[in-house]
Each structure stands twice: as structure tokens, then as C-alpha cells.
CSV table of N, CA and C in Angstrom, one decimal:
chain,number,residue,atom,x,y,z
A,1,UNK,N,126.4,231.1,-47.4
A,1,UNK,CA,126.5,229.7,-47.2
A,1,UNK,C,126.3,229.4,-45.7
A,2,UNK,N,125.3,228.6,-45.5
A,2,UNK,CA,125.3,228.0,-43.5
A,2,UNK,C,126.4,227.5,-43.2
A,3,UNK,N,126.7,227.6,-42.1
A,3,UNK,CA,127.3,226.7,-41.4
A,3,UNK,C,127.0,225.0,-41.2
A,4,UNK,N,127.7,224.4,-42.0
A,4,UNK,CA,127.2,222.6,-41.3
A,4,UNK,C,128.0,222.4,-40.1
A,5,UNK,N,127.0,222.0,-39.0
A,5,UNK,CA,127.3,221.1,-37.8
A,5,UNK,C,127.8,220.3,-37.9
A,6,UNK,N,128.5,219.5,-37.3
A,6,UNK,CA,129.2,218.0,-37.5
A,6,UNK,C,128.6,217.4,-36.0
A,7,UNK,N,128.3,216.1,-36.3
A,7,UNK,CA,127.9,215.7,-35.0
A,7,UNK,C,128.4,214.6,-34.2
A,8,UNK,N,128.1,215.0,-32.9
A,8,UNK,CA,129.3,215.1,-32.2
A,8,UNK,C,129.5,213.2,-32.4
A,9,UNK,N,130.3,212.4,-32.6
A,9,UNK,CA,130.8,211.2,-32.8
A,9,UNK,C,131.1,210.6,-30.8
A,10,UNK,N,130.3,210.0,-30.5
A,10,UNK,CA,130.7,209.6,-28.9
A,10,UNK,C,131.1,208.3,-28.6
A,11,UNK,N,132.1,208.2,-27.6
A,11,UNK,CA,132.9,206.5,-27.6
A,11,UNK,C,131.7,205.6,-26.9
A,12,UNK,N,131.6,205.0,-27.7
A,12,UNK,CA,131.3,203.5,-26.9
A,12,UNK,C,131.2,202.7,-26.3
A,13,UNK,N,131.6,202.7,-24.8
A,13,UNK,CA,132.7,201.9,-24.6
A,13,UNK,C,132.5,200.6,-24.2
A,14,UNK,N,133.3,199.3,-24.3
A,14,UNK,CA,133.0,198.1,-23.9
A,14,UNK,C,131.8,197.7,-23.6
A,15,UNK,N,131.7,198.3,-22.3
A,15,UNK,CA,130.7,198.1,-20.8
A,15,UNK,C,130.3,199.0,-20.5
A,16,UNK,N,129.4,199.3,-19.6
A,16,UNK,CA,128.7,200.5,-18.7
A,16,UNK,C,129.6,201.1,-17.4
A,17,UNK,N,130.8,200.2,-17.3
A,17,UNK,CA,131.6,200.4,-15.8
A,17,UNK,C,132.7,201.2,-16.7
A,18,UNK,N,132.7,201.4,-18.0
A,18,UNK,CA,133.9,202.1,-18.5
A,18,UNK,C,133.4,203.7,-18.9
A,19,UNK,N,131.9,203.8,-18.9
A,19,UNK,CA,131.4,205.0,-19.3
A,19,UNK,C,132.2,206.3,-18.6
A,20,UNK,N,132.2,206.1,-17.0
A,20,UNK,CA,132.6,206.9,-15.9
A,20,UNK,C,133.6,207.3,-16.4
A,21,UNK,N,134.5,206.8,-17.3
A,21,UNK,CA,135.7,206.8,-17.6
A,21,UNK,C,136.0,208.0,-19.1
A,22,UNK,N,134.9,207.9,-20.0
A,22,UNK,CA,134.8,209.1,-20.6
A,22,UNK,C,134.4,210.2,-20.5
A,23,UNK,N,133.9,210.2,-19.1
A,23,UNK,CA,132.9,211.9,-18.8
A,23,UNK,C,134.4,212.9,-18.9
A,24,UNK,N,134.1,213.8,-19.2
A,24,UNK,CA,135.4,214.9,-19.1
A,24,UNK,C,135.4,215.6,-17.8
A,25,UNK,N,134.2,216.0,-16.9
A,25,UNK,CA,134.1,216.3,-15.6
A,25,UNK,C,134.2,216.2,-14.6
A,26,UNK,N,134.5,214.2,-14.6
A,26,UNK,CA,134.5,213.5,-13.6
A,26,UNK,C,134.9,213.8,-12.1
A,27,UNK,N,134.5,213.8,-11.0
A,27,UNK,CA,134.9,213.8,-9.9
A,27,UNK,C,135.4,212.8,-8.9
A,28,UNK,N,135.2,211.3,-9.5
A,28,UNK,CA,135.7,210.1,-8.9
A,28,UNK,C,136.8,209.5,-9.5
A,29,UNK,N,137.4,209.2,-9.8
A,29,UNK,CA,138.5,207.9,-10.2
A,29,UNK,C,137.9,207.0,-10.9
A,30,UNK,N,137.0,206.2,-10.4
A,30,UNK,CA,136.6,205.3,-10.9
A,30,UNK,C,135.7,204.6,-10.2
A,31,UNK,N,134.8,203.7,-10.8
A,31,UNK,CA,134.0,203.1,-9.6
A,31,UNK,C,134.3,201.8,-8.5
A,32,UNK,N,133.2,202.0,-7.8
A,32,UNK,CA,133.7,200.8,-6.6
A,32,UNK,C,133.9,199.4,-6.9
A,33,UNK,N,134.5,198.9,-6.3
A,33,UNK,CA,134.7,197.2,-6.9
A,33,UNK,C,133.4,196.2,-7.0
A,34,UNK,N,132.4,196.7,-6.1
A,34,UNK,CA,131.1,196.2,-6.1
A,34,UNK,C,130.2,196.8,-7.7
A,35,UNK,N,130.1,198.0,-7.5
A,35,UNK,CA,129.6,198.4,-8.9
A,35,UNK,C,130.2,198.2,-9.8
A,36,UNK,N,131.3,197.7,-10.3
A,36,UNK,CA,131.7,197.3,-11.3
A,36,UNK,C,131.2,196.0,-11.5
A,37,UNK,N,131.3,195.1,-10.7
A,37,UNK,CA,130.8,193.9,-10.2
A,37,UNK,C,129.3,193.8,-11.1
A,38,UNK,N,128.6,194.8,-10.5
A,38,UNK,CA,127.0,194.5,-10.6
A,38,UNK,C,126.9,195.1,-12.2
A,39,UNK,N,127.8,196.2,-13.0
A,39,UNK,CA,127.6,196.7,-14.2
A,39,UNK,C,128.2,195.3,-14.9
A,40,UNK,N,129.2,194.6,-14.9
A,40,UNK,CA,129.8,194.0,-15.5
A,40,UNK,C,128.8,192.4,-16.0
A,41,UNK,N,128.2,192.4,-14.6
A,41,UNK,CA,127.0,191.2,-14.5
A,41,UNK,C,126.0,191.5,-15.5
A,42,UNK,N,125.6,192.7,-15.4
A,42,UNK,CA,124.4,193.4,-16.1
A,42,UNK,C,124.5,192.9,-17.8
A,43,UNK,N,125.8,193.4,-17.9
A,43,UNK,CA,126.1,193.4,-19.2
A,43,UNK,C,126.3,191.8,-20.0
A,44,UNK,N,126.5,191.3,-19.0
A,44,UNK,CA,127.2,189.8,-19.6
A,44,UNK,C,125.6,188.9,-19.4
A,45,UNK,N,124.9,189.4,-18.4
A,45,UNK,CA,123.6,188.6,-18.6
A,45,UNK,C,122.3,189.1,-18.6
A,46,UNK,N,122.2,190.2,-18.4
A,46,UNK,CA,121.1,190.7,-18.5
A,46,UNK,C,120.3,192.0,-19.9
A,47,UNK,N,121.4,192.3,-20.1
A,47,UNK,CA,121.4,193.4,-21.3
A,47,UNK,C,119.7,192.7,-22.3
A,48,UNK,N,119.7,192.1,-22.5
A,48,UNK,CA,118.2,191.9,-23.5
A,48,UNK,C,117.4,191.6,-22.5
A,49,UNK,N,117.3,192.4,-21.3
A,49,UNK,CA,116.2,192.2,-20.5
A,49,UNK,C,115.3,193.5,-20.3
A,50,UNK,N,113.8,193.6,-20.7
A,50,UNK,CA,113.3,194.5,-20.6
A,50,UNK,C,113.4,195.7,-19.3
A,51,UNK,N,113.4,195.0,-17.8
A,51,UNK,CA,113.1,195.9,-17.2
A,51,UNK,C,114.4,195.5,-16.1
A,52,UNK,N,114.7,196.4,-15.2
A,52,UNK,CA,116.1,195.7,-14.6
A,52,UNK,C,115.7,196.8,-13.6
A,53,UNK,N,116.3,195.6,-12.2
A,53,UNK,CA,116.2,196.4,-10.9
A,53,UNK,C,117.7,196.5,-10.3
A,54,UNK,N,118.1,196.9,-9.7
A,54,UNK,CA,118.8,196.9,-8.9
A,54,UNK,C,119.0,196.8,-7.4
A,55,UNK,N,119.7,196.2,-6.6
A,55,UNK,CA,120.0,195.7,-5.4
A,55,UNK,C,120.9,195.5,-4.5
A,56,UNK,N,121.3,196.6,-4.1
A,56,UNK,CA,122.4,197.0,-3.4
A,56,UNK,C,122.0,197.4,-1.6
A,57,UNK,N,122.7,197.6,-0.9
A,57,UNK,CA,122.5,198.0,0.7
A,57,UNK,C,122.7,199.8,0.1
A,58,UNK,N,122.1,200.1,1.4
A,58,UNK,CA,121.4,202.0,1.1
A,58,UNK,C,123.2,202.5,0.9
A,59,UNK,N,123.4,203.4,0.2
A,59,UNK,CA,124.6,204.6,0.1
A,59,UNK,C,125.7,203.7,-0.3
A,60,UNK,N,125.4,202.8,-1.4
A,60,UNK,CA,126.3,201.7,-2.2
A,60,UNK,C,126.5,201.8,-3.7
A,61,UNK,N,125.9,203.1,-4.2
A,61,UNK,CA,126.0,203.8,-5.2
A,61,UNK,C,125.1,202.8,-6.6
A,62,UNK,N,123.6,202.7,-6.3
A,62,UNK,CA,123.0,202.4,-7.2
A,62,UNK,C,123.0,203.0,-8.1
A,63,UNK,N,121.9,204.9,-7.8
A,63,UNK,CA,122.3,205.5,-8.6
A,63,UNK,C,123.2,205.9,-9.9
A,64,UNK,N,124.7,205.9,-9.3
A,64,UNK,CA,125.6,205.5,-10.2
A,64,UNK,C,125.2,204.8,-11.1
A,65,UNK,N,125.2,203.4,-10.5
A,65,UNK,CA,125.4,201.8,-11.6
A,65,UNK,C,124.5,202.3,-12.3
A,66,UNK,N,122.9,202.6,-12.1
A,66,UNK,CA,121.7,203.1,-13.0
A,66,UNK,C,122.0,204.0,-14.1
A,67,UNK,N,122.6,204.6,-13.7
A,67,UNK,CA,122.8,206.3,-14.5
A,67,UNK,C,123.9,205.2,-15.9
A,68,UNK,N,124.7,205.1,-15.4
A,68,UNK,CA,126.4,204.6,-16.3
A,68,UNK,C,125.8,203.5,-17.3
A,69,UNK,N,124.6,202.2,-16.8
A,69,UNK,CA,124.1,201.3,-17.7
A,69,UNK,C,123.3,202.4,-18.6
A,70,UNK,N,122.3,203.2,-18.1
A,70,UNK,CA,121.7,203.5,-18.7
A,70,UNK,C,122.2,204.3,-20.0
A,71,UNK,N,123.3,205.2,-19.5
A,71,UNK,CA,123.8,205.5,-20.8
A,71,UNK,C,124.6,205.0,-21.4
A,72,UNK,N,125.1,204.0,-20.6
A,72,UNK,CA,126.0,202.4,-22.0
A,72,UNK,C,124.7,202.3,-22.9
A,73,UNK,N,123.7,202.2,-22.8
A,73,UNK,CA,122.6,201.2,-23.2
A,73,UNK,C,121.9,202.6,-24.6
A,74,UNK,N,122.4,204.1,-23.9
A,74,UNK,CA,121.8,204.7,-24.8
A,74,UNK,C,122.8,205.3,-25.9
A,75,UNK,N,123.9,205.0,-25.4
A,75,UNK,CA,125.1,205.1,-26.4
A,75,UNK,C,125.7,203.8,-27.5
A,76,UNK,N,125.2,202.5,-26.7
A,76,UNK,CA,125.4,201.5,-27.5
A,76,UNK,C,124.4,200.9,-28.4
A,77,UNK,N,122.9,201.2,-27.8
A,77,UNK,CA,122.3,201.0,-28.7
A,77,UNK,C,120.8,201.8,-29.3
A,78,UNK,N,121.7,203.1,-29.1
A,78,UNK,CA,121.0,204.8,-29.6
A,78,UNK,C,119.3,204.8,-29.4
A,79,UNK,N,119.5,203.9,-28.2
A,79,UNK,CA,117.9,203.9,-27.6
A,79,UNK,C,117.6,205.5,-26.4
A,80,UNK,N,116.5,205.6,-26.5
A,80,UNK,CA,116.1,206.7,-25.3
A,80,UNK,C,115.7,205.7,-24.1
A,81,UNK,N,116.6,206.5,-23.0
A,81,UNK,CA,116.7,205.5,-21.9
A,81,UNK,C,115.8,206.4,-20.6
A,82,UNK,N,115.1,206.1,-19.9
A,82,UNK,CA,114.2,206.9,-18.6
A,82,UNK,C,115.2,206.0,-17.7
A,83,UNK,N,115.3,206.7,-16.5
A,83,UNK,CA,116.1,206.3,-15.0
A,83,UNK,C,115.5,206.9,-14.1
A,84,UNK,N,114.0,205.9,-13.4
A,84,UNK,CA,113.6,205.9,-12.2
A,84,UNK,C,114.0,205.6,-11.2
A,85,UNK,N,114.3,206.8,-10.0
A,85,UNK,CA,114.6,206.8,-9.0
A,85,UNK,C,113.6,207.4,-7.9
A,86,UNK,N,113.3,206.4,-7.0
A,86,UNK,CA,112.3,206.7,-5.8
A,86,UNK,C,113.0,207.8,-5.2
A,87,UNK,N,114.3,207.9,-4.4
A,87,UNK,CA,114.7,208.7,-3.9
A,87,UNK,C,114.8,210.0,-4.7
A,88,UNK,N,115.2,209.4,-5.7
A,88,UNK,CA,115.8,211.2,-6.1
A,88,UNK,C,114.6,211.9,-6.6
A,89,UNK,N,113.4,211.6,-6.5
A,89,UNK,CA,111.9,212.6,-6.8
A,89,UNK,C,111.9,212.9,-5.5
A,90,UNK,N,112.4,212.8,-4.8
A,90,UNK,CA,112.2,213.2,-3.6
A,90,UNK,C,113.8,214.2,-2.6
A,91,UNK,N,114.6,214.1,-3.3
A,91,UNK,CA,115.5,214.8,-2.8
A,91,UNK,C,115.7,216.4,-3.1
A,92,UNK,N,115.6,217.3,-2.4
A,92,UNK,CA,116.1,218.8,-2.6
A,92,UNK,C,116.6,219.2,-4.0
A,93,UNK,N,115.8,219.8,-4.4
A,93,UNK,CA,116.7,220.5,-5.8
A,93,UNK,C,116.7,219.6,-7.1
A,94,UNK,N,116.1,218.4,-7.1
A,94,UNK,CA,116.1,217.2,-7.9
A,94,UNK,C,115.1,217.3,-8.8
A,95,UNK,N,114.4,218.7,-9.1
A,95,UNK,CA,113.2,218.5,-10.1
A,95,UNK,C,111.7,218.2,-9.5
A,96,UNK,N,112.0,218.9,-8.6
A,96,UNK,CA,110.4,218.8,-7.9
A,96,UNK,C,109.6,219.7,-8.0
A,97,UNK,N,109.6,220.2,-9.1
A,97,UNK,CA,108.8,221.4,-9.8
A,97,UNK,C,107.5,220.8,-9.7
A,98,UNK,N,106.1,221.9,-10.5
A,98,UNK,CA,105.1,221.4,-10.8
A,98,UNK,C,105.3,220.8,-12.4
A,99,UNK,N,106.1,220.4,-12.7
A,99,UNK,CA,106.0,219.7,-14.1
A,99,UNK,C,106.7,218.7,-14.1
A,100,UNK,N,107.5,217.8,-12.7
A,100,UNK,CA,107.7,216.9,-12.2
A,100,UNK,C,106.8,215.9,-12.2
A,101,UNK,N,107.0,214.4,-12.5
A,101,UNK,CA,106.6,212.9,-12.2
A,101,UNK,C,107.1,212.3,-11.6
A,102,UNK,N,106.5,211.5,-10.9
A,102,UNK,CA,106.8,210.6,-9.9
A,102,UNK,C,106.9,209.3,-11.1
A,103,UNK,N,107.6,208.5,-10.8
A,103,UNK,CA,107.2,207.1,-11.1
A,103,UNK,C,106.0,206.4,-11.4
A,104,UNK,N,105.1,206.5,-10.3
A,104,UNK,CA,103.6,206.0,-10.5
A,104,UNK,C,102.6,207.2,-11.7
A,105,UNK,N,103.1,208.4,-12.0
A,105,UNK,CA,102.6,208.8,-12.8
A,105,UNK,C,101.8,210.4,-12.1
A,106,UNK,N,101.9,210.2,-10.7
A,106,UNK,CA,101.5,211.6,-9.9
A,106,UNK,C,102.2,212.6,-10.1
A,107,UNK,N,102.0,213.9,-10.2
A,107,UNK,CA,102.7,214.9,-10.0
A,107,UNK,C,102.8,215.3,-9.0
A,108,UNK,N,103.9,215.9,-8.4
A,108,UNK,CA,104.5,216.4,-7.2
A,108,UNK,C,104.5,218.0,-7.3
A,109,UNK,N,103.8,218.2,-6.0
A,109,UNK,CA,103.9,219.6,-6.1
A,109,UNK,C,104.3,220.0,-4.5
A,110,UNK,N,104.9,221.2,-4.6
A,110,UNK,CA,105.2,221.9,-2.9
A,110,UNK,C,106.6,220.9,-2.3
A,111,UNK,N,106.7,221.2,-1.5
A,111,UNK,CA,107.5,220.1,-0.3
A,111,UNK,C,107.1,219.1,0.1
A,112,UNK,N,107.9,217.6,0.0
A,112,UNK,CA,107.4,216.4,-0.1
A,112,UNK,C,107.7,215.8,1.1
């Protein structure tokens, strides 16, 4: 007889500012009073919006906010979510292989 997998059942939660709050790994506490701000906005007015930018001052933890909506959005509504980031195709160690994409659709090869 096989073995049946059970699969894995994952929380929900409210918002995208509460996700941080289920990772088992975590390394923060919690997020900043500003990103919560900008997740909480997101969710209350923007959520049925196709494409969403974000706009923050540099090292204000966009990334974050991006990453935490994106997987509110792929846990609440079991969509496949992509999270373009300019910088991080370009940061050390970030997947800058030759089977790397850029955003515009180039591939990245060597040191950028």
C-alpha cells in the first residue's frame, strides 16, 4: 500500500502585514510601522488591481512589503504570483546565473 501525502493546509491570514507573522524562521519581530501602513492600504484599496507599484525612500523595506503582499495574494487567492525586483537581478548571489531574467525579458550573464 503507498503512502498518502496530506497536504500541507497553510494559514491565511487577514492581511499581508500578518504573513511575517507565520514564517517559522523569522528573523524580525515584526514589520515597520510604515510597511504595515503601505500593506494594510494595499489591501483595503488596491487588492483587485492588476499591476501594483510600490513607493517608498531607498532601504525602507519595499522588498519586504512586495514579497509579504505577494504571498498574501498567493495564499489567499491560490494565484501564482512573479515579484520584480530591479535591484535584486542585480545583487550578488541573487540568481544571476545564465538562466536568469531581467524584468525586460534580457538575460543576464557574467558580472553586472
Amino acid at each position: 500500500m503507498a503512502f498518502k501525502s496530506a497536504t500541507p493546509t497553510e494559514i491565511v491570514p487577514a492581511g499581508p502585514e500578518e504573513i511575517l507573522l507565520t514564517l517559522p524562521r523569522r528573523t524580525i519581530p515584526g514589520v515597520l510601522l510604515h510597511q504595515g501602513e503601505i500593506m494594510r492600504s494595499y489591501a483595503a484599496q488596491a487588492v483587485s488591481d492588476s499591476d501594483v507599484a510600490l513607493q517608498l525612500p531607498t532601504g525602507s523595506g519595499k522588498t519586504l512589503v512586495g514579497l509579504m503582499i505577494a504571498e498574501w495574494r498567493r495564499r489567499k487567492f491560490e494565484e501564482r504570483v512573479v515579484y520584480l525586483s530591479h535591484q535584486a537581478a542585480r545583487e550578488p548571489g541573487s540568481g544571476t546565473g545564465p538562466d536568469s531574467v531581467r524584468a525586460d525579458g534580457e538575460r543576464l550573464y557574467g558580472k553586472q
